[in-house]
Coordinates of C-alpha atoms in Angstrom, one line a residue:
M1 CA 9.7 -46.0 -20.6
A2 CA 6.8 -46.7 -18.3
M3 CA 9.0 -46.3 -15.2
T4 CA 10.3 -42.9 -16.5
A5 CA 6.7 -41.7 -17.0
V6 CA 5.8 -42.7 -13.5
A7 CA 8.8 -41.0 -12.0
Q8 CA 8.0 -37.8 -13.9
E9 CA 4.4 -37.9 -12.7
T10 CA 5.6 -38.4 -9.2
V11 CA 7.9 -35.4 -9.4
F12 CA 5.1 -33.1 -10.6
A13 CA 2.8 -34.4 -7.8
L14 CA 5.4 -33.5 -5.3
R15 CA 5.8 -30.1 -6.8
R16 CA 2.1 -29.5 -6.6
Q17 CA 2.1 -30.6 -2.9
I18 CA 5.0 -28.2 -2.1
A19 CA 3.1 -25.4 -3.9
K20 CA 0.0 -26.1 -1.8
I21 CA 2.0 -26.0 1.5
E22 CA 3.7 -22.7 0.5
G23 CA 0.3 -21.2 -0.3
T24 CA 0.9 -20.7 -4.0
L25 CA -1.2 -21.9 -6.8
P26 CA -0.6 -25.6 -7.4
E27 CA -1.3 -25.2 -11.1
R28 CA 2.0 -23.3 -11.5
L29 CA 3.8 -26.5 -12.2
Q30 CA 1.6 -28.8 -14.3
A31 CA 2.5 -32.2 -15.7
P32 CA 2.2 -32.4 -19.5
V33 CA -1.2 -33.8 -20.6
A34 CA -0.7 -36.8 -22.7
A35 CA -2.9 -37.2 -25.8
T36 CA -5.2 -40.2 -26.0
P37 CA -4.4 -43.1 -28.3
D38 CA -7.7 -42.5 -30.2
A39 CA -6.3 -39.2 -31.5
G40 CA -3.4 -41.1 -33.2
V41 CA -0.8 -39.3 -31.1
S42 CA 1.8 -41.1 -29.0
T43 CA 1.2 -41.0 -25.3
D44 CA 4.9 -41.4 -24.5
L45 CA 5.8 -38.6 -22.1
T46 CA 9.5 -39.2 -22.7
A47 CA 9.4 -38.5 -26.4
N48 CA 10.9 -35.1 -25.7
T49 CA 12.7 -35.4 -22.4
D50 CA 14.5 -32.0 -22.9
V51 CA 11.3 -30.0 -22.6
T52 CA 10.0 -29.1 -19.2
I53 CA 6.6 -27.4 -19.0
V54 CA 6.5 -24.7 -16.4
R55 CA 3.4 -22.6 -16.2
R56 CA 3.2 -19.3 -14.3
G57 CA 0.4 -18.8 -11.8
V58 CA -1.3 -16.3 -14.0
A59 CA -1.6 -18.8 -16.9
A60 CA -3.4 -21.3 -14.8
A61 CA -5.3 -19.1 -12.4
L62 CA -8.9 -18.0 -12.8
P63 CA -9.5 -14.7 -14.6
D64 CA -11.0 -13.2 -11.4
A65 CA -8.0 -14.3 -9.1
F66 CA -6.2 -10.9 -9.3
L67 CA -7.1 -7.3 -8.7
P68 CA -5.6 -5.3 -11.6
T69 CA -4.4 -1.8 -10.8
G70 CA -5.1 -0.7 -14.3
V71 CA -1.4 0.2 -14.9
E72 CA -0.3 -2.1 -17.6
R73 CA 3.4 -2.3 -16.6
L74 CA 2.7 -2.9 -12.9
D75 CA 0.0 -5.5 -13.6
A76 CA 2.4 -7.3 -16.0
A77 CA 5.1 -7.3 -13.4
L78 CA 2.7 -8.7 -10.8
S79 CA 1.4 -11.3 -13.3
G80 CA -2.1 -9.8 -13.4
G81 CA -2.3 -7.6 -10.3
L82 CA -2.6 -8.1 -6.6
P83 CA -4.0 -11.5 -5.5
K84 CA -7.6 -11.2 -4.3
A85 CA -7.7 -14.2 -1.9
A86 CA -4.4 -13.5 -0.1
L87 CA -2.6 -11.4 2.4
S88 CA -0.8 -8.4 0.7
E89 CA 1.7 -6.1 2.5
I90 CA 1.8 -2.4 1.9
H91 CA 4.8 -0.8 3.7
G92 CA 5.7 2.7 4.6
I93 CA 9.4 3.0 5.5
E94 CA 8.9 6.2 7.5
T95 CA 6.1 7.4 9.8
R96 CA 5.5 10.4 7.6
D97 CA 4.6 8.0 4.8
A98 CA 1.5 6.8 6.7
G99 CA -0.8 9.1 4.7
A100 CA 0.5 7.8 1.4
V101 CA 0.1 4.2 2.6
A102 CA -3.5 4.8 3.7
G103 CA -4.3 6.7 0.5
F104 CA -3.0 3.9 -1.7
A105 CA -4.9 1.3 0.4
L106 CA -8.1 3.4 -0.1
S107 CA -7.4 3.5 -3.8
L108 CA -7.2 -0.3 -3.9
T109 CA -10.4 -0.5 -1.8
S110 CA -12.1 1.8 -4.4
L111 CA -11.2 -0.7 -7.1
I112 CA -12.5 -3.6 -5.1
L113 CA -15.8 -1.9 -4.4
K114 CA -16.4 -1.5 -8.1
Q115 CA -16.8 -5.3 -8.2
A116 CA -18.2 -5.9 -4.7
Q117 CA -20.8 -3.1 -4.5
G118 CA -22.7 -2.7 -1.3
L119 CA -20.3 -4.7 0.9
P120 CA -18.4 -2.9 3.7
V121 CA -14.7 -2.7 4.4
L122 CA -13.3 -3.2 7.9
W123 CA -10.2 -1.2 9.0
I124 CA -8.5 -2.6 12.0
G125 CA -5.8 -0.9 14.1
T126 CA -4.5 -0.3 17.6
S127 CA -5.1 2.8 19.6
E128 CA -1.5 3.8 19.0
I129 CA -2.0 3.7 15.2
F130 CA -5.0 5.9 15.2
R131 CA -3.5 8.4 17.5
E132 CA -0.4 8.6 15.3
A133 CA -2.0 8.6 11.8
G134 CA -5.6 9.5 12.5
F135 CA -8.7 8.3 10.7
P136 CA -9.7 8.9 7.1
Y137 CA -11.7 12.0 6.5
A138 CA -15.3 10.9 6.1
R139 CA -16.4 13.5 3.5
G140 CA -13.3 12.9 1.4
L141 CA -14.0 9.2 1.1
H142 CA -16.8 9.6 -1.4
A143 CA -15.2 12.6 -3.3
S144 CA -11.8 11.0 -3.8
F145 CA -12.5 7.2 -3.7
G146 CA -16.3 6.7 -4.2
I147 CA -16.5 5.1 -0.8
E148 CA -19.6 5.9 1.3
P149 CA -18.7 6.8 4.9
G150 CA -21.0 4.0 6.1
Q151 CA -19.1 1.4 4.1
L152 CA -15.8 1.9 5.9
L153 CA -16.0 0.4 9.4
F154 CA -13.3 0.8 12.0
S155 CA -12.2 -1.5 14.8
E156 CA -9.8 0.2 17.4
A157 CA -8.1 -2.5 19.6
P158 CA -6.3 -1.7 22.8
R159 CA -3.5 -4.2 22.1
L160 CA -1.8 -5.8 19.1
V161 CA -3.0 -9.2 20.1
D162 CA -6.6 -8.0 20.1
A163 CA -6.1 -6.5 16.6
L164 CA -4.7 -9.7 15.3
W165 CA -7.6 -11.7 16.7
V166 CA -10.2 -9.3 15.1
A167 CA -8.3 -9.5 11.8
E168 CA -8.3 -13.3 11.8
E169 CA -12.0 -13.4 12.6
A170 CA -12.9 -10.7 10.0
A171 CA -10.7 -12.3 7.2
R172 CA -12.8 -15.4 7.1
M173 CA -16.1 -13.4 6.6
T174 CA -17.5 -13.2 3.1
A175 CA -19.8 -10.4 4.1
L176 CA -16.8 -8.0 3.9
A177 CA -15.3 -6.8 0.6
A178 CA -11.9 -6.4 2.2
V179 CA -10.1 -6.2 5.5
I180 CA -7.3 -3.7 6.3
L181 CA -5.0 -4.3 9.2
E182 CA -2.7 -1.4 10.1
I183 CA 0.4 -2.1 12.3
R184 CA 3.2 0.1 13.4
G185 CA 6.9 -1.1 13.3
N186 CA 8.0 -4.7 13.6
P187 CA 6.3 -6.1 16.6
Q188 CA 7.4 -9.6 17.7
R189 CA 3.8 -10.9 17.7
L190 CA 3.5 -10.3 14.0
D191 CA 5.7 -13.2 13.1
L192 CA 5.7 -15.7 10.3
T193 CA 3.1 -17.9 12.1
A194 CA 0.7 -14.9 12.6
T195 CA 0.9 -13.9 8.9
R196 CA 0.4 -17.5 7.8
R197 CA -2.9 -17.6 9.8
L198 CA -4.0 -14.3 8.2
H199 CA -3.1 -15.5 4.8
A200 CA -5.0 -18.8 5.3
R201 CA -8.1 -17.0 6.4
A202 CA -8.0 -14.7 3.4
Q203 CA -7.6 -17.7 1.1
S204 CA -10.5 -19.6 2.6
A205 CA -12.8 -16.6 2.3
G206 CA -11.6 -15.5 -1.1
R207 CA -11.2 -11.9 0.1
P208 CA -8.2 -9.6 0.1
L209 CA -6.5 -8.7 3.4
F210 CA -4.2 -5.7 3.2
L211 CA -1.5 -5.4 5.9
L212 CA -0.5 -1.8 6.3
R213 CA 2.8 -1.3 8.1
Q214 CA 4.0 2.0 9.3
A215 CA 7.8 2.6 9.7
A216 CA 8.4 -1.1 9.3
G217 CA 11.4 -2.9 7.9
P218 CA 11.2 -6.0 5.6
E219 CA 10.9 -9.3 7.4
P220 CA 9.8 -12.9 6.5
T221 CA 6.0 -13.1 6.1
A222 CA 3.5 -15.3 4.4
A223 CA 2.3 -12.5 2.1
P224 CA 3.0 -13.3 -1.6
V225 CA 3.4 -9.6 -2.4
R226 CA 5.0 -6.7 -0.6
L227 CA 4.7 -3.2 -2.0
I228 CA 6.6 -0.2 -0.5
V229 CA 4.7 3.0 -0.9
A230 CA 6.0 6.5 -0.5
P231 CA 4.5 9.9 -1.5
A232 CA 5.5 11.3 -4.9
P233 CA 5.6 15.0 -5.7
A234 CA 2.5 16.2 -7.4
V235 CA 2.7 17.9 -10.8
S236 CA 0.7 20.9 -12.0
R237 CA -2.8 20.4 -13.2
D238 CA -3.3 19.8 -16.9
T239 CA -5.7 22.2 -18.7
I240 CA -6.5 22.8 -22.4
A241 CA -4.0 25.6 -22.4
G242 CA -1.3 23.5 -20.8
P243 CA -0.1 23.0 -17.2
L244 CA -1.7 25.5 -14.7
A245 CA 1.1 27.3 -13.0
G246 CA 1.0 27.2 -9.2
S247 CA -1.6 24.5 -9.0
I248 CA -1.4 21.1 -7.3
G249 CA -2.3 18.1 -9.5
R250 CA -3.5 14.6 -8.6
P251 CA -2.1 12.6 -5.6
A252 CA 0.8 10.5 -6.6
F253 CA 2.6 7.5 -5.1
T254 CA 5.9 5.9 -5.6
I255 CA 5.4 2.1 -5.7
T256 CA 8.3 -0.3 -5.2
I257 CA 7.9 -4.1 -5.5
G258 CA 9.8 -5.2 -2.5
K259 CA 8.7 -8.9 -2.7
S260 CA 6.8 -11.0 -5.2
R261 CA 6.8 -14.6 -6.1
T262 CA 6.2 -13.9 -9.8
A263 CA 7.9 -10.5 -10.3
L264 CA 11.3 -8.9 -10.2
P265 CA 11.9 -5.7 -8.1
G266 CA 10.7 -2.6 -9.8
Q267 CA 9.6 1.0 -9.2
F268 CA 6.6 2.8 -10.6
T269 CA 5.1 6.3 -10.1
L270 CA 1.3 6.2 -10.1
E271 CA -1.3 9.0 -10.0
W272 CA -4.8 8.5 -8.6
N273 CA -7.6 10.0 -10.7
P274 CA -10.4 10.7 -8.2
D275 CA -12.8 11.5 -11.1
E276 CA -12.4 8.2 -12.9
R277 CA -11.3 6.4 -9.8
A278 CA -8.4 4.8 -11.5
F279 CA -4.6 4.8 -11.5
D280 CA -2.5 6.3 -14.2
E281 CA 1.3 5.8 -14.6
R282 CA 3.3 9.0 -14.7
W283 CA 5.9 9.0 -17.5
G284 CA 9.0 11.1 -18.0
E285 CA 10.9 13.0 -15.4
E286 CA 8.2 15.5 -14.3
R287 CA 8.7 16.9 -10.9
A288 CA 6.8 19.4 -8.9
K289 CA 8.5 22.7 -8.3
D290 CA 8.6 23.8 -4.7
P291 CA 8.2 27.6 -4.5
V292 CA 9.3 27.6 -0.8
A293 CA 13.0 28.4 -0.4
V294 CA 15.1 25.8 1.4
V295 CA 17.0 27.1 4.4
S296 CA 20.7 26.6 4.3
L297 CA 22.6 24.6 6.8
S298 CA 24.4 26.1 9.8
G299 CA 27.9 27.4 9.7
S300 CA 29.3 24.1 10.9
G301 CA 27.8 22.2 8.0
K302 CA 29.0 21.6 4.5
D303 CA 26.8 24.3 3.1
P304 CA 27.1 27.3 5.4
A305 CA 24.4 29.9 5.4
A306 CA 25.1 33.1 3.5
A307 CA 26.0 36.2 5.5
S308 CA 23.1 38.3 6.6
G309 CA 22.5 41.4 4.6
A310 CA 20.9 44.8 5.3
V311 CA 17.3 43.6 4.9
L312 CA 14.9 45.5 7.2
A313 CA 11.3 44.8 7.9
F314 CA 10.5 48.5 7.7
P315 CA 12.5 51.3 6.2
A316 CA 14.4 53.4 8.7
V317 CA 12.8 56.9 8.8
G318 CA 14.7 58.3 11.8
S319 CA 14.3 58.1 15.5
P320 CA 10.8 57.8 16.8
A321 CA 9.1 60.9 18.1
A322 CA 8.9 61.7 21.8
G323 CA 5.1 61.2 21.8
D324 CA 5.5 57.6 20.6
Q325 CA 7.3 56.5 23.8
P326 CA 5.3 55.4 26.8
S327 CA 5.2 57.7 29.8
Q328 CA 6.8 56.8 33.2
R329 CA 3.3 56.0 34.6
E330 CA 2.4 53.8 31.6
R331 CA 5.7 52.0 31.8
A332 CA 5.3 51.2 35.5
A333 CA 1.8 49.9 34.9
H334 CA 3.0 47.7 32.1
L335 CA 5.8 46.2 34.1
G336 CA 3.7 45.6 37.2
P337 CA 2.2 42.2 38.0
R338 CA -1.3 41.4 36.5
R339 CA -4.2 40.8 38.8
A340 CA -6.7 38.1 38.2
G341 CA -10.2 39.7 38.0

């Protein structure tokens, strides 16, 4: 019996060590706590050998270890929310999704600043990133996210290697509420080793590090969570009398869990409430109606364009009068070369 108890304790010790190396919470797999003999309960761990106690990270983690999004289903899928002291990936599959990815990151930053008021946030990127996607609009930061323009700092690096160095140094600083690193594509330098270094810095400082990736495909990284963000169509604004026709409602995001150590893949549609600065989940099959007509394909496509009709810009009122035509002298002046004054 004693040898079996020792072997079981050794197995749980090895599991804790593996979890530590992988960067997960070592409390996820805890050995059963034996009762003391004074309590009158048997201390034999093999009394019920068919039971294996496996505890999820959220059950053993501190209450402040996660950043809840406020959406019950998404937080439940992520076992409490996004990890605070960790590297989290936020992907945009296409370049045109860069605005949605940045907006979602700013929404998460707004939630963080509710708990870490007064601390700044550092946004790091290469010159290529800021030329392609631009910078956040300073006046819109406070109106939409409650972020003062002075709280959001930018670091524009000429090369990716410089951006990674700045991110590593910033991730270890407790004077920052969060660090955002924006990268385009799948560069070779952003490999598993580089993300492990970033993740380790975030863990040591106890601060979140968001890795925004434009037009990037999934690849192995040390981030425990990867979310794929795409813009969702906005619905009409809700009023007391009902939806306001022709209006544009709150910004919406389609969030897909691409990778998580505690959750299964899932998809959610979230709306950001700039007044309450909180997320709301959209229910139902509401979709925005686009009033702009879609142009048909060419004649060689599957959906050829319809034949042109007799639509004229102006009604035909007969041939123009003789006085409406330019004279020979005016026509010659018009066709002649222009002289630079």
